[in-house]
Amino acid sequence: MMKRDRANFGSKLGVILASAGSAVGLGNIWRFPYEAGSNGGAAFILIYLGCVFVLGLPVMISEFLIGRRSQANTAGAYQRMALGTPWRWVGRLGVLTGFLILGYYSVVAGWTLEYIFEATTNGFAGKDAQGFQAAFDSFAANPWRPMLWMVTFMLATHFVIVRGVEKGIERSSKIMMPALFIIILVLVVCSITLPGAGAGIEFLLKPDFSKVTAGTFLSAMGQAFFSLSLGMGCLCTYASYFSKQTNLTRTAFSVGVIDTMVAILAGFIIFPAAFSVGISPDTGPSLVFITLPNVFQQAFGGMPALAYVFSVLFYVLLAMAALTSTISMHEVSTAYLHEEFNFSRKKAARIVTASCIFLGIFCSLSYGVLKGYTVFGLTVFNLFDYATAKIMLPAGGFFISLFTGWYLDRRIVWSEITNDGSLQVPLYRLIIFILKFVAPIFIALIFLHGLGVFELFERS
Ligand code: PHE
């Protein structure tokens, strides 16, 4: 349903901070470091940068223009711009993807609250590597505790969403994003000045291509889409609240740069500290919750007060980054239910929160009582992560590029990117070329290669 009094972001800064808030999240601080750590460090980062700037930004510009043009939630947007065609499934797929991501993302977001609690009550002091491993295992396997934190996190998200676009989403981003930058800078300075931090800096800057495989490309692309919140209509939904004056290309560039900077700075917090105490950073998803608290204790071992402040700040940073992202995922489904089914915004938000909590329960329990329950060899949690980041987001990105590159009327694309000719966009032709050819071909190749489809052919 088209609502005439549609909400809007109130300012240019609000637009950038809210979009960057969506992009900057656990993807940058939790996921990026372990992906980089287990894929060879600097070599992975270079491929990642390529994926962000060559594939990611044009897809982001597409999402922006589809959202702003249609002034609708993501499912409604495709419906409206491609009436009666199968394209409407791209929007619906996006809503589903966002919903599934929120289901497992909120579990990790909940863990950050437990770690803030542990850090503030001095629970890290005196533990060694085994101690942190045991503490995490028993916490994650506990049926209630992680679930309660997950529910708390979802309720915090809910609280912001029901306050609306300008008073909820925009205002919270304007507070949390600057706070986040300050915390990051403080932590980076602490970490790189530790004795022996140089090896970590080298790991981030000196590429070792011997670890690069087809899987590395898939991981880098999946990470780029995940980290930029692309391929599921999240930024498309936010763009439906942009004004006609917003410069879409410039906004996309700012979001891409901020997101990449935060990911790399997170690397500069984690790797120098880890290397300074001789701990390898390639431990996978548990890096931030098992390895790091130990690293912080050891690195600042002689200065317990500093270890305390560093740990508390780090987990506060993680929680805030996660919150601005869960808000954006929640908004995709809330706007969808609100506009397509005519529920009030409050009711729509309540349905989304309740069903995400339901989904989150299974993801949370997959670290405990449901541990042995696997599909394709993956626990529910890992299945959601794999299916969304490595399959659904790249698939979404693929269709979004085709939609803008081939289906949409070129005049619409031009008028949105240049604001009806009032902006000079020197890269316009390049953006279109990427959307038409480069993005779909590369996404398809990386996708098939990464999944091992070519190897199957070679073998048979
Ligand atoms: N970009 C967010 C992060 O890096 C995650 C996210 C994915 C948010 C998709 C919205 C949509 O944590």
Coordinates of C-alpha atoms and ligand atoms in Angstrom, one line a residue:
M1 CA 0.0 0.0 0.0
M2 CA 1.4 3.4 -0.9
K3 CA 1.3 5.7 2.1
R4 CA 1.3 9.4 1.3
D5 CA 2.9 10.4 4.6
R6 CA 5.9 8.1 4.2
A7 CA 8.6 8.5 6.8
N8 CA 11.9 10.0 5.8
F9 CA 15.4 10.5 7.2
G10 CA 15.7 14.1 8.4
S11 CA 19.2 14.9 7.3
K12 CA 22.1 14.0 5.0
L13 CA 24.2 13.0 8.0
G14 CA 21.4 10.8 9.2
V15 CA 21.2 9.1 5.8
I16 CA 24.9 8.3 5.9
L17 CA 25.1 7.3 9.6
A18 CA 22.0 5.1 9.4
S19 CA 23.2 3.3 6.2
A20 CA 26.7 3.0 7.7
G21 CA 25.2 1.7 10.9
S22 CA 23.5 -1.0 9.0
A23 CA 26.7 -1.9 7.2
V24 CA 29.0 -1.7 10.2
G25 CA 28.3 -4.6 12.5
L26 CA 29.3 -8.0 13.7
G27 CA 30.4 -8.6 10.1
N28 CA 33.2 -6.1 10.5
I29 CA 34.4 -6.9 14.0
W30 CA 33.5 -10.6 14.5
R31 CA 33.3 -12.1 11.0
F32 CA 35.9 -10.2 9.0
P33 CA 38.8 -10.8 11.4
Y34 CA 38.3 -14.6 11.5
E35 CA 37.7 -14.8 7.7
A36 CA 40.8 -12.8 7.1
G37 CA 42.7 -14.8 9.7
S38 CA 41.9 -18.1 8.3
N39 CA 42.3 -17.0 4.6
G40 CA 45.8 -15.7 4.8
G41 CA 45.4 -12.1 6.1
A42 CA 46.5 -9.4 3.6
A43 CA 45.8 -11.5 0.5
F44 CA 42.3 -12.0 1.6
I45 CA 41.9 -8.3 2.4
L46 CA 43.1 -7.3 -1.1
I47 CA 40.5 -9.6 -2.8
Y48 CA 37.9 -8.3 -0.3
L49 CA 38.7 -4.7 -1.3
G50 CA 38.2 -5.7 -4.9
C51 CA 34.8 -7.3 -4.1
V52 CA 33.7 -4.2 -2.2
F53 CA 34.6 -1.5 -4.7
V54 CA 34.1 -3.3 -8.0
L55 CA 31.0 -5.5 -7.2
G56 CA 29.6 -4.1 -3.9
L57 CA 29.3 -0.4 -4.6
P58 CA 27.4 -0.7 -8.0
V59 CA 25.0 -3.2 -6.4
M60 CA 24.6 -0.8 -3.5
I61 CA 23.8 2.0 -5.9
S62 CA 21.2 -0.3 -7.5
E63 CA 19.6 -1.0 -4.2
F64 CA 19.5 2.7 -3.4
L65 CA 17.9 3.6 -6.7
I66 CA 15.3 0.9 -6.5
G67 CA 14.3 1.9 -3.0
R68 CA 14.2 5.6 -3.5
R69 CA 12.4 5.4 -6.8
S70 CA 9.7 3.0 -5.6
Q71 CA 9.2 4.6 -2.1
A72 CA 8.3 1.1 -0.8
N73 CA 9.5 -1.8 1.3
T74 CA 11.8 -4.1 -0.7
A75 CA 9.1 -6.6 -1.7
G76 CA 6.8 -3.8 -2.7
A77 CA 9.6 -2.1 -4.6
Y78 CA 10.1 -4.9 -7.1
Q79 CA 6.4 -5.5 -7.3
R80 CA 5.9 -1.8 -8.3
M81 CA 8.8 -1.5 -10.6
A82 CA 8.2 -4.7 -12.5
L83 CA 4.5 -5.3 -12.2
G84 CA 3.3 -8.8 -12.9
T85 CA 6.8 -10.2 -13.6
P86 CA 8.8 -12.8 -11.6
W87 CA 11.1 -10.1 -10.5
R88 CA 8.9 -9.6 -7.5
W89 CA 10.5 -12.8 -6.1
V90 CA 13.8 -10.9 -5.8
G91 CA 12.3 -8.6 -3.2
R92 CA 10.6 -11.4 -1.4
L93 CA 13.8 -13.4 -1.3
G94 CA 15.4 -10.4 0.3
V95 CA 12.9 -10.2 3.1
L96 CA 13.3 -13.9 3.8
T97 CA 17.1 -13.6 3.8
G98 CA 17.1 -10.7 6.2
F99 CA 14.8 -12.5 8.5
L100 CA 17.0 -15.6 8.5
I101 CA 20.1 -13.6 9.1
L102 CA 18.5 -11.8 12.0
G103 CA 17.6 -15.2 13.5
Y104 CA 21.3 -16.2 14.0
Y105 CA 22.8 -12.7 14.2
S106 CA 20.7 -11.9 17.2
V107 CA 22.2 -14.9 19.0
V108 CA 25.8 -13.6 18.5
A109 CA 24.5 -10.1 19.4
G110 CA 23.2 -11.6 22.6
W111 CA 26.6 -13.1 23.4
T112 CA 28.1 -9.6 23.2
L113 CA 25.8 -8.7 26.2
E114 CA 27.0 -11.6 28.2
Y115 CA 30.6 -10.6 27.5
I116 CA 29.9 -7.0 28.5
F117 CA 28.5 -8.4 31.7
E118 CA 31.5 -10.7 32.3
A119 CA 34.0 -7.9 31.5
T120 CA 32.3 -5.4 33.8
T121 CA 32.0 -7.8 36.7
N122 CA 35.7 -8.6 36.3
G123 CA 34.9 -12.2 35.2
F124 CA 37.9 -12.3 32.8
A125 CA 40.5 -11.7 35.5
G126 CA 42.8 -14.7 36.2
K127 CA 41.5 -17.0 33.4
D128 CA 43.8 -18.7 31.0
A129 CA 43.2 -20.0 27.5
Q130 CA 41.5 -23.2 28.7
G131 CA 39.5 -21.2 31.2
F132 CA 38.1 -18.9 28.4
Q133 CA 37.3 -22.0 26.2
A134 CA 35.5 -23.7 29.1
A135 CA 33.6 -20.5 30.0
F136 CA 32.4 -20.0 26.5
D137 CA 31.5 -23.7 26.0
S138 CA 29.5 -23.8 29.2
F139 CA 27.8 -20.5 28.5
A140 CA 26.9 -21.4 24.9
A141 CA 25.7 -24.8 25.9
N142 CA 23.5 -23.5 28.7
P143 CA 19.9 -23.5 27.4
W144 CA 18.7 -20.4 29.1
R145 CA 21.5 -17.8 29.4
P146 CA 22.3 -17.1 25.8
M147 CA 18.6 -17.2 25.0
L148 CA 17.8 -14.6 27.5
W149 CA 20.5 -12.3 26.2
M150 CA 19.2 -12.9 22.6
V151 CA 15.7 -11.9 23.7
T152 CA 17.1 -8.8 25.5
F153 CA 18.9 -7.8 22.3
M154 CA 15.8 -8.3 20.2
L155 CA 13.7 -6.2 22.6
A156 CA 16.3 -3.4 22.4
T157 CA 16.0 -3.6 18.6
H158 CA 12.2 -3.6 18.9
F159 CA 12.3 -0.5 21.1
V160 CA 14.2 1.5 18.5
I161 CA 12.1 0.2 15.6
V162 CA 8.7 1.2 17.1
R163 CA 9.9 4.7 17.6
G164 CA 10.0 5.1 13.8
V165 CA 12.5 6.0 11.1
E166 CA 13.6 9.5 12.2
K167 CA 13.1 9.3 16.0
G168 CA 14.2 5.6 16.3
I169 CA 16.6 4.6 13.5
E170 CA 18.2 7.9 12.6
R171 CA 18.6 9.2 16.2
S172 CA 20.1 6.0 17.5
S173 CA 22.6 5.9 14.7
K174 CA 23.6 9.5 15.3
I175 CA 24.5 8.6 18.9
M176 CA 25.9 5.1 18.4
M177 CA 28.1 5.6 15.3
P178 CA 30.2 8.5 16.6
A179 CA 30.6 6.6 19.9
L180 CA 31.7 3.6 18.0
F181 CA 34.4 5.5 16.0
I182 CA 35.8 6.9 19.2
I183 CA 36.0 3.5 20.9
I184 CA 37.6 1.9 17.8
L185 CA 40.3 4.6 17.7
V186 CA 41.1 4.2 21.4
L187 CA 41.4 0.4 21.0
V188 CA 43.6 0.6 17.9
V189 CA 46.0 2.9 19.6
C190 CA 46.2 0.6 22.7
S191 CA 46.7 -2.5 20.5
I192 CA 49.3 -1.3 18.1
T193 CA 51.5 0.1 20.8
L194 CA 51.8 -3.3 22.6
P195 CA 55.3 -4.8 22.5
G196 CA 55.5 -7.3 19.7
A197 CA 52.5 -5.9 17.9
G198 CA 54.5 -5.6 14.6
A199 CA 54.0 -9.2 13.6
G200 CA 50.2 -8.6 13.6
I201 CA 50.5 -5.4 11.5
E202 CA 52.7 -7.3 9.0
F203 CA 50.1 -10.1 8.8
L204 CA 47.5 -7.4 7.8
L205 CA 49.7 -5.7 5.3
K206 CA 51.9 -8.4 3.7
P207 CA 49.9 -10.6 1.4
D208 CA 50.6 -14.4 1.3
F209 CA 49.0 -15.6 -1.9
S210 CA 49.8 -19.2 -1.2
K211 CA 46.7 -19.6 0.9
V212 CA 44.4 -18.2 -1.9
T213 CA 42.0 -20.7 -3.4
A214 CA 38.6 -20.5 -5.1
G215 CA 37.1 -20.8 -1.7
T216 CA 38.9 -17.6 -0.7
F217 CA 37.1 -15.7 -3.5
L218 CA 33.8 -17.0 -2.4
S219 CA 34.5 -16.1 1.2
A220 CA 35.7 -12.6 0.3
M221 CA 32.6 -12.0 -1.9
G222 CA 30.2 -13.4 0.7
Q223 CA 31.9 -11.3 3.3
A224 CA 31.7 -8.2 1.2
F225 CA 27.9 -8.6 0.6
F226 CA 27.3 -9.5 4.2
S227 CA 29.4 -6.6 5.5
L228 CA 27.9 -4.0 3.2
S229 CA 24.3 -5.3 4.0
L230 CA 23.8 -6.1 0.3
G231 CA 21.7 -8.5 -1.6
M232 CA 18.7 -8.6 0.7
G233 CA 17.0 -5.2 0.3
C234 CA 18.2 -3.7 3.5
L235 CA 19.7 -0.6 2.0
C236 CA 16.9 -0.7 -0.5
T237 CA 14.4 -0.3 2.4
Y238 CA 16.5 2.5 3.9
A239 CA 16.8 4.3 0.6
S240 CA 13.0 4.4 0.4
Y241 CA 13.4 6.9 3.3
F242 CA 16.0 9.0 1.4
S243 CA 15.0 12.4 0.0
K244 CA 15.1 13.3 -3.7
Q245 CA 18.3 15.4 -3.1
T246 CA 20.3 12.5 -1.7
N247 CA 23.3 11.8 -3.9
L248 CA 23.1 8.0 -4.3
T249 CA 26.6 7.4 -5.7
R250 CA 28.3 9.6 -3.1
T251 CA 26.3 8.0 -0.2
A252 CA 27.2 4.5 -1.5
F253 CA 30.9 5.5 -1.6
S254 CA 30.8 6.9 1.9
V255 CA 29.2 3.8 3.3
G256 CA 31.6 1.5 1.5
V257 CA 34.6 3.5 2.8
I258 CA 33.3 3.7 6.4
D259 CA 32.5 0.0 6.4
T260 CA 35.9 -1.0 5.0
M261 CA 37.7 1.2 7.4
V262 CA 36.0 -0.2 10.4
A263 CA 36.7 -3.8 9.3
I264 CA 40.4 -3.0 8.7
L265 CA 40.6 -1.1 12.0
A266 CA 39.0 -4.0 13.8
G267 CA 41.9 -6.1 12.3
F268 CA 44.3 -3.5 13.7
I269 CA 42.7 -4.0 17.2
I270 CA 42.7 -7.8 17.1
F271 CA 45.8 -9.0 15.2
P272 CA 48.5 -6.9 16.8
A273 CA 47.1 -7.8 20.3
A274 CA 46.9 -11.5 19.3
F275 CA 50.4 -11.7 17.8
S276 CA 51.9 -9.8 20.7
V277 CA 51.1 -12.7 22.9
G278 CA 51.8 -15.3 20.2
I279 CA 48.2 -16.5 19.6
S280 CA 47.2 -17.4 16.1
P281 CA 44.2 -15.5 14.8
D282 CA 42.8 -18.2 12.6
T283 CA 40.4 -19.8 15.0
G284 CA 37.2 -19.2 13.2
P285 CA 33.9 -17.8 14.7
S286 CA 35.1 -18.3 18.3
L287 CA 38.0 -15.8 17.7
V288 CA 36.2 -12.9 19.3
F289 CA 34.7 -14.8 22.2
I290 CA 37.4 -17.3 23.2
T291 CA 40.7 -16.2 21.8
L292 CA 40.3 -12.4 22.3
P293 CA 39.4 -12.1 26.0
N294 CA 42.5 -14.3 26.7
V295 CA 44.6 -12.1 24.4
F296 CA 43.4 -9.0 26.2
Q297 CA 44.2 -10.5 29.6
Q298 CA 47.7 -11.5 28.5
A299 CA 48.5 -8.5 26.5
F300 CA 47.7 -6.1 29.3
G301 CA 48.6 -8.6 32.0
G302 CA 50.8 -6.3 33.9
M303 CA 48.1 -3.6 33.9
P304 CA 44.8 -5.1 35.1
A305 CA 43.0 -1.8 35.0
L306 CA 43.9 -1.4 31.3
A307 CA 42.9 -5.0 30.5
Y308 CA 39.5 -4.3 32.3
V309 CA 38.8 -1.0 30.4
F310 CA 40.0 -2.5 27.0
S311 CA 37.7 -5.6 27.4
V312 CA 34.6 -3.6 28.5
L313 CA 35.0 -1.1 25.7
F314 CA 35.6 -3.8 23.1
Y315 CA 32.4 -5.7 23.9
V316 CA 30.4 -2.4 24.2
L317 CA 31.7 -1.6 20.7
L318 CA 30.6 -5.0 19.4
A319 CA 27.1 -4.7 20.9
M320 CA 26.6 -1.2 19.5
A321 CA 27.8 -2.2 16.1
A322 CA 25.4 -5.2 16.2
L323 CA 22.5 -3.1 17.3
T324 CA 22.6 -0.6 14.4
S325 CA 22.6 -3.7 12.1
T326 CA 19.8 -5.7 13.8
I327 CA 17.7 -2.5 13.6
S328 CA 18.2 -2.4 9.8
M329 CA 17.4 -6.0 9.3
H330 CA 14.3 -5.7 11.5
E331 CA 13.2 -2.7 9.5
V332 CA 13.1 -4.7 6.2
S333 CA 10.5 -7.2 7.6
T334 CA 8.6 -4.6 9.6
A335 CA 8.2 -2.2 6.6
Y336 CA 7.2 -5.3 4.5
L337 CA 4.4 -6.3 6.9
H338 CA 3.4 -2.8 7.6
E339 CA 3.0 -1.8 3.9
E340 CA 2.0 -5.0 2.2
F341 CA -0.4 -6.4 4.8
N342 CA -1.6 -3.1 6.3
F343 CA -0.6 -3.9 9.8
S344 CA 0.2 -0.9 12.1
R345 CA 3.9 -0.4 12.4
K346 CA 3.7 -1.5 16.0
K347 CA 2.0 -4.7 15.2
A348 CA 4.3 -5.4 12.3
A349 CA 7.3 -4.9 14.6
R350 CA 5.8 -7.2 17.2
I351 CA 5.3 -10.0 14.7
V352 CA 8.9 -9.6 13.4
T353 CA 10.4 -9.6 16.9
A354 CA 8.4 -12.6 18.1
S355 CA 9.2 -14.7 15.1
C356 CA 12.8 -13.8 15.1
I357 CA 13.0 -14.8 18.8
F358 CA 11.4 -18.1 17.8
L359 CA 14.1 -18.6 15.1
G360 CA 16.8 -17.4 17.4
I361 CA 15.9 -20.1 20.0
F362 CA 16.9 -22.8 17.5
C363 CA 20.1 -21.1 16.5
S364 CA 21.0 -20.6 20.1
L365 CA 20.2 -24.1 21.1
S366 CA 22.4 -25.4 18.3
Y367 CA 25.4 -24.7 20.5
G368 CA 23.8 -26.8 23.3
V369 CA 21.1 -29.4 23.2
L370 CA 20.7 -29.3 19.4
K371 CA 24.4 -29.6 18.8
G372 CA 24.2 -33.1 17.3
Y373 CA 21.3 -32.1 15.1
T374 CA 22.8 -31.2 11.7
V375 CA 21.6 -30.6 8.2
F376 CA 24.2 -31.2 5.4
G377 CA 26.7 -31.6 8.2
L378 CA 26.0 -28.1 9.6
T379 CA 24.3 -27.1 12.8
V380 CA 21.3 -24.9 12.5
F381 CA 23.4 -21.9 13.3
N382 CA 26.1 -22.7 10.8
L383 CA 23.5 -23.6 8.2
F384 CA 21.8 -20.2 8.5
D385 CA 25.2 -18.5 8.2
Y386 CA 26.3 -20.5 5.2
A387 CA 23.0 -20.4 3.4
T388 CA 22.6 -16.6 3.8
A389 CA 26.1 -15.3 3.4
K390 CA 27.4 -17.7 0.8
I391 CA 24.3 -18.4 -1.2
M392 CA 21.3 -16.1 -0.7
L393 CA 23.2 -12.8 -0.5
P394 CA 25.3 -13.4 -3.6
A395 CA 22.2 -14.7 -5.4
G396 CA 20.4 -11.5 -4.4
G397 CA 23.3 -9.4 -5.6
F398 CA 23.3 -11.3 -8.9
F399 CA 19.6 -10.6 -9.5
I400 CA 19.7 -7.0 -8.4
S401 CA 22.5 -6.3 -10.9
L402 CA 20.6 -8.0 -13.7
F403 CA 17.4 -6.1 -12.7
T404 CA 19.1 -2.7 -12.9
G405 CA 21.5 -3.5 -15.7
W406 CA 19.0 -5.2 -18.1
Y407 CA 15.4 -4.9 -17.0
L408 CA 14.9 -1.3 -15.7
D409 CA 14.2 1.5 -18.1
R410 CA 17.6 3.3 -18.6
R411 CA 15.9 6.6 -18.1
I412 CA 14.8 5.7 -14.6
V413 CA 18.3 4.5 -13.8
W414 CA 19.8 7.7 -15.2
S415 CA 17.3 10.0 -13.4
E416 CA 17.9 8.4 -10.0
I417 CA 21.7 8.3 -10.2
T418 CA 22.0 11.8 -11.5
N419 CA 19.0 13.3 -9.6
D420 CA 17.3 14.1 -12.9
G421 CA 20.5 15.4 -14.5
S422 CA 21.4 17.8 -11.7
L423 CA 24.5 15.8 -10.6
Q424 CA 27.6 15.0 -12.6
V425 CA 28.4 11.3 -12.1
P426 CA 31.6 10.7 -14.1
L427 CA 31.4 7.0 -13.3
Y428 CA 27.9 6.6 -14.6
R429 CA 28.8 4.5 -17.7
L430 CA 31.2 2.3 -15.7
I431 CA 28.5 1.6 -13.1
I432 CA 26.1 0.5 -15.8
F433 CA 28.7 -1.6 -17.4
I434 CA 29.5 -3.3 -14.1
L435 CA 25.8 -4.0 -13.4
K436 CA 25.2 -5.4 -16.8
F437 CA 28.2 -7.6 -17.3
V438 CA 30.9 -7.6 -14.6
A439 CA 28.8 -8.1 -11.5
P440 CA 26.6 -10.9 -12.8
I441 CA 29.4 -12.8 -14.5
F442 CA 31.8 -12.5 -11.6
I443 CA 29.2 -13.3 -9.0
A444 CA 28.2 -16.4 -11.0
L445 CA 31.7 -17.6 -11.5
I446 CA 32.9 -17.1 -8.0
F447 CA 29.7 -18.7 -6.7
L448 CA 30.0 -21.8 -8.9
H449 CA 33.7 -22.1 -8.4
G450 CA 33.5 -21.6 -4.7
L451 CA 30.8 -24.2 -4.3
G452 CA 33.1 -26.6 -6.1
V453 CA 30.8 -27.0 -9.2
F454 CA 33.7 -26.8 -11.7
E455 CA 35.7 -29.4 -9.8
L456 CA 32.7 -31.7 -10.1
F457 CA 32.8 -31.4 -13.9
E458 CA 36.5 -31.9 -14.0
R459 CA 36.3 -35.0 -12.0
S460 CA 33.5 -36.6 -14.1
Ligands
PHE1 N1 26.3 -5.6 7.5 C1 26.0 -6.1 8.8 C2 27.3 -6.5 9.5 O1 28.3 -6.3 8.9 C3 25.1 -7.3 8.7 C4 23.9 -7.2 7.8 C5 23.7 -8.0 6.8 C6 23.0 -6.2 8.1 C7 22.6 -7.8 6.0 C8 21.9 -6.0 7.4 C9 21.7 -6.8 6.3 O2 27.3 -6.9 10.6

